[in-house]
Amino acid sequence: MVDFKAFDARGYRTVDVQTGYGQWSSTYDQTMVDAIDLDLLDALRTMSWPTIARAVDLGCGTGRTGAWLRERGVKSIDGVDTSPEMLAVARSADVYDRLIEADVASSGLAACQYDLVMTCLVDEHLPDLQPLYSEAWRLAAHGGSWVLLGYHPHFMMATGIPTHFDDAAGEPVAIEAHVHLMSEHITIGLRTGWTLVEMKERIIDDSWLQLKPQWTAYRGQPITFALGWRRQSEPTQPRTRP
Ligand SMILES: C[S@@+](CC[C@H](N)C(=O)[O-])C[C@H]1O[C@@H](n2cnc3c(N)ncnc32)[C@H](O)[C@@H]1O
């Protein structure tokens, strides 16, 4: 993990995750640009969404990802988040079968029950990735998949832009963030037993700049990434040199 403070170009007041999402929850859905993650989910080729019977959305927030999964034909979705305020919005969206107030690292849900685990735009808030990778592994059924979509470490370091929102007074406020290099993700994922089946990156391109023209200076930078992991049916051994 690399400390984001070393790259912070904005210097916004920074709050912890509970405080930040508690305050952002009322405007979150209006301020999120779907192109940051939903376009990338659409680009994944190894996930067969309509065949998924049971999914769990770790860090479900207000339910944007859950709603997207429902539209793709996923039949049953549970959501997990630590923020009661974000969960309240998700509850009103009515896309989840169950909503659990818990940490993504210890959801309390039963093991090996989910064909799909989803985690979108959460990992930059975690100081340590291993507990998330282990919990996703525990929840996934044998043969199941995990899609981990994150704010790109390259973008955080190159632009110094933290995850942030405008509070009720209009002040920009950053939410505590950590930089996890892609090598950290891959190393921990393989060590946990996951097989990497796909990786995609979302670049700031013309379609993005039509939505946010003020970001022209960032053209060509990858802003988000998606990793498609699979828990193979057969037990896998982490690869090590003989
Ligand atoms: C940027 S939002 C993403 C929400 C949703 N996945 C989406 O894409 O719209 C990040 C969410 O992760 C949640 N979160 C952050 N750290 C968490 C943790 N350790 N355990 C559970 N939820 C967490 C926050 O409360 C927030 O709702």
GROMACS .gro file of C-alpha atoms in nm, residues 73-220:
model
  148
   73GLY     CA    1  -3.085  -1.065  -1.545
   74VAL     CA    2  -2.915  -1.157  -1.216
   75LYS     CA    3  -3.192  -1.313  -1.010
   76SER     CA    4  -3.098  -1.266  -0.645
   77ILE     CA    5  -2.858  -1.011  -0.496
   78ASP     CA    6  -2.749  -0.945  -0.138
   79GLY     CA    7  -2.579  -0.617  -0.050
   80VAL     CA    8  -2.319  -0.541   0.219
   81ASP     CA    9  -2.201  -0.196   0.332
   82THR     CA   10  -2.084  -0.025   0.651
   83SER     CA   11  -2.276   0.297   0.589
   84PRO     CA   12  -2.633   0.298   0.726
   85GLU     CA   13  -2.709   0.609   0.522
   86MET     CA   14  -2.596   0.450   0.191
   87LEU     CA   15  -2.788   0.133   0.283
   88ALA     CA   16  -3.104   0.338   0.346
   89VAL     CA   17  -3.089   0.467  -0.014
   90ALA     CA   18  -3.022   0.112  -0.139
   91ARG     CA   19  -3.325  -0.012   0.054
   92SER     CA   20  -3.549   0.236  -0.125
   93ALA     CA   21  -3.405   0.124  -0.462
   94ASP     CA   22  -3.553  -0.220  -0.391
   95VAL     CA   23  -3.300  -0.425  -0.592
   96TYR     CA   24  -3.152  -0.634  -0.310
   97ASP     CA   25  -3.296  -0.945  -0.145
   98ARG     CA   26  -3.102  -0.871   0.174
   99LEU     CA   27  -2.901  -0.572   0.291
  100ILE     CA   28  -2.640  -0.629   0.561
  101GLU     CA   29  -2.462  -0.356   0.758
  102ALA     CA   30  -2.114  -0.505   0.784
  103ASP     CA   31  -1.753  -0.466   0.674
  104VAL     CA   32  -1.659  -0.610   0.333
  105ALA     CA   33  -1.386  -0.807   0.512
  106SER     CA   34  -1.629  -0.984   0.746
  107SER     CA   35  -1.980  -0.989   0.602
  108GLY     CA   36  -2.110  -1.266   0.826
  109LEU     CA   37  -2.281  -1.424   0.522
  110ALA     CA   38  -2.268  -1.800   0.463
  111ALA     CA   39  -1.965  -1.941   0.276
  112CYS     CA   40  -1.958  -2.069  -0.086
  113GLN     CA   41  -2.314  -1.951  -0.167
  114TYR     CA   42  -2.260  -1.697  -0.446
  115ASP     CA   43  -2.210  -1.748  -0.822
  116LEU     CA   44  -2.089  -1.389  -0.835
  117VAL     CA   45  -1.922  -1.153  -0.591
  118MET     CA   46  -1.913  -0.785  -0.699
  119THR     CA   47  -1.701  -0.509  -0.549
  120CYS     CA   48  -1.717  -0.168  -0.720
  121LEU     CA   49  -1.524   0.143  -0.618
  122VAL     CA   50  -1.450   0.027  -0.264
  123ASP     CA   51  -1.093  -0.105  -0.247
  124GLU     CA   52  -0.923   0.237  -0.238
  125HIS     CA   53  -1.084   0.288   0.104
  126LEU     CA   54  -0.923  -0.024   0.251
  127PRO     CA   55  -0.579   0.002   0.412
  128ASP     CA   56  -0.518  -0.369   0.350
  129LEU     CA   57  -0.649  -0.569   0.051
  130GLN     CA   58  -0.596  -0.922   0.183
  131PRO     CA   59  -0.907  -0.932   0.409
  132LEU     CA   60  -1.127  -0.832   0.113
  133TYR     CA   61  -0.969  -1.092  -0.118
  134SER     CA   62  -1.014  -1.361   0.151
  135GLU     CA   63  -1.377  -1.271   0.222
  136ALA     CA   64  -1.469  -1.266  -0.148
  137TRP     CA   65  -1.304  -1.609  -0.181
  138ARG     CA   66  -1.498  -1.741   0.120
  139LEU     CA   67  -1.829  -1.620  -0.022
  140ALA     CA   68  -1.781  -1.741  -0.382
  141ALA     CA   69  -1.918  -2.082  -0.477
  142HIS     CA   70  -1.675  -2.328  -0.639
  143GLY     CA   71  -1.669  -2.220  -1.004
  144GLY     CA   72  -1.798  -1.876  -0.906
  145SER     CA   73  -1.659  -1.538  -1.011
  146TRP     CA   74  -1.557  -1.213  -0.850
  147VAL     CA   75  -1.552  -0.880  -1.031
  148LEU     CA   76  -1.337  -0.624  -0.854
  149LEU     CA   77  -1.368  -0.279  -1.010
  150GLY     CA   78  -1.157  -0.003  -0.861
  151TYR     CA   79  -1.039   0.356  -0.887
  152HIS     CA   80  -0.713   0.315  -1.080
  153PRO     CA   81  -0.394   0.353  -0.871
  154HIS     CA   82  -0.222   0.509  -1.172
  155PHE     CA   83  -0.490   0.780  -1.192
  156MET     CA   84  -0.469   0.852  -0.819
  157MET     CA   85  -0.092   0.896  -0.837
  158ALA     CA   86  -0.078   1.081  -1.172
  159THR     CA   87  -0.358   1.329  -1.102
  160GLY     CA   88  -0.362   1.347  -0.721
  161ILE     CA   89  -0.743   1.350  -0.723
  162PRO     CA   90  -0.895   1.182  -0.416
  163THR     CA   91  -1.241   1.027  -0.397
  164HIS     CA   92  -1.443   1.335  -0.301
  165PHE     CA   93  -1.783   1.500  -0.293
  166ASP     CA   94  -1.932   1.843  -0.220
  167ASP     CA   95  -2.090   1.864   0.125
  168ALA     CA   96  -2.417   2.047   0.204
  169ALA     CA   97  -2.225   2.377   0.231
  170GLY     CA   98  -2.063   2.323  -0.109
  171GLU     CA   99  -1.717   2.248   0.034
  172PRO     CA  100  -1.527   1.969  -0.148
  173VAL     CA  101  -1.447   1.692   0.101
  174ALA     CA  102  -1.214   1.395   0.041
  175ILE     CA  103  -1.274   1.047   0.181
  176GLU     CA  104  -0.976   0.860   0.328
  177ALA     CA  105  -0.805   0.668   0.048
  178HIS     CA  106  -0.512   0.433  -0.006
  179VAL     CA  107  -0.322   0.351  -0.323
  180HIS     CA  108  -0.295  -0.020  -0.407
  181LEU     CA  109  -0.072  -0.091  -0.706
  182MET     CA  110  -0.198  -0.339  -0.965
  183SER     CA  111   0.087  -0.574  -0.873
  184GLU     CA  112  -0.045  -0.577  -0.515
  185HIS     CA  113  -0.389  -0.682  -0.642
  186ILE     CA  114  -0.251  -0.957  -0.865
  187THR     CA  115  -0.009  -1.091  -0.603
  188ILE     CA  116  -0.274  -1.108  -0.331
  189GLY     CA  117  -0.537  -1.251  -0.567
  190LEU     CA  118  -0.313  -1.536  -0.685
  191ARG     CA  119  -0.192  -1.602  -0.332
  192THR     CA  120  -0.555  -1.632  -0.214
  193GLY     CA  121  -0.621  -1.893  -0.482
  194TRP     CA  122  -0.811  -1.686  -0.740
  195THR     CA  123  -0.754  -1.736  -1.113
  196LEU     CA  124  -0.743  -1.413  -1.314
  197VAL     CA  125  -0.967  -1.453  -1.621
  198GLU     CA  126  -0.994  -1.093  -1.743
  199MET     CA  127  -0.866  -0.740  -1.689
  200LYS     CA  128  -0.996  -0.418  -1.844
  201GLU     CA  129  -0.909  -0.051  -1.794
  202ARG     CA  130  -1.129   0.254  -1.853
  203ILE     CA  131  -0.942   0.533  -2.029
  204ILE     CA  132  -1.033   0.902  -2.028
  205ASP     CA  133  -1.143   0.922  -2.391
  206ASP     CA  134  -1.368   1.140  -2.609
  207SER     CA  135  -1.687   0.990  -2.466
  208TRP     CA  136  -1.567   1.067  -2.112
  209LEU     CA  137  -1.460   1.421  -2.207
  210GLN     CA  138  -1.807   1.490  -2.344
  211LEU     CA  139  -1.934   1.429  -1.990
  212LYS     CA  140  -1.647   1.608  -1.811
  213PRO     CA  141  -1.476   1.847  -2.056
  214GLN     CA  142  -1.279   2.002  -1.768
  215TRP     CA  143  -1.071   1.680  -1.755
  216THR     CA  144  -0.900   1.733  -2.093
  217ALA     CA  145  -0.559   1.735  -1.922
  218TYR     CA  146  -0.616   1.372  -1.818
  219ARG     CA  147  -0.690   1.240  -2.170
  220GLY     CA  148  -0.548   0.891  -2.215
   0.00000   0.00000   0.00000
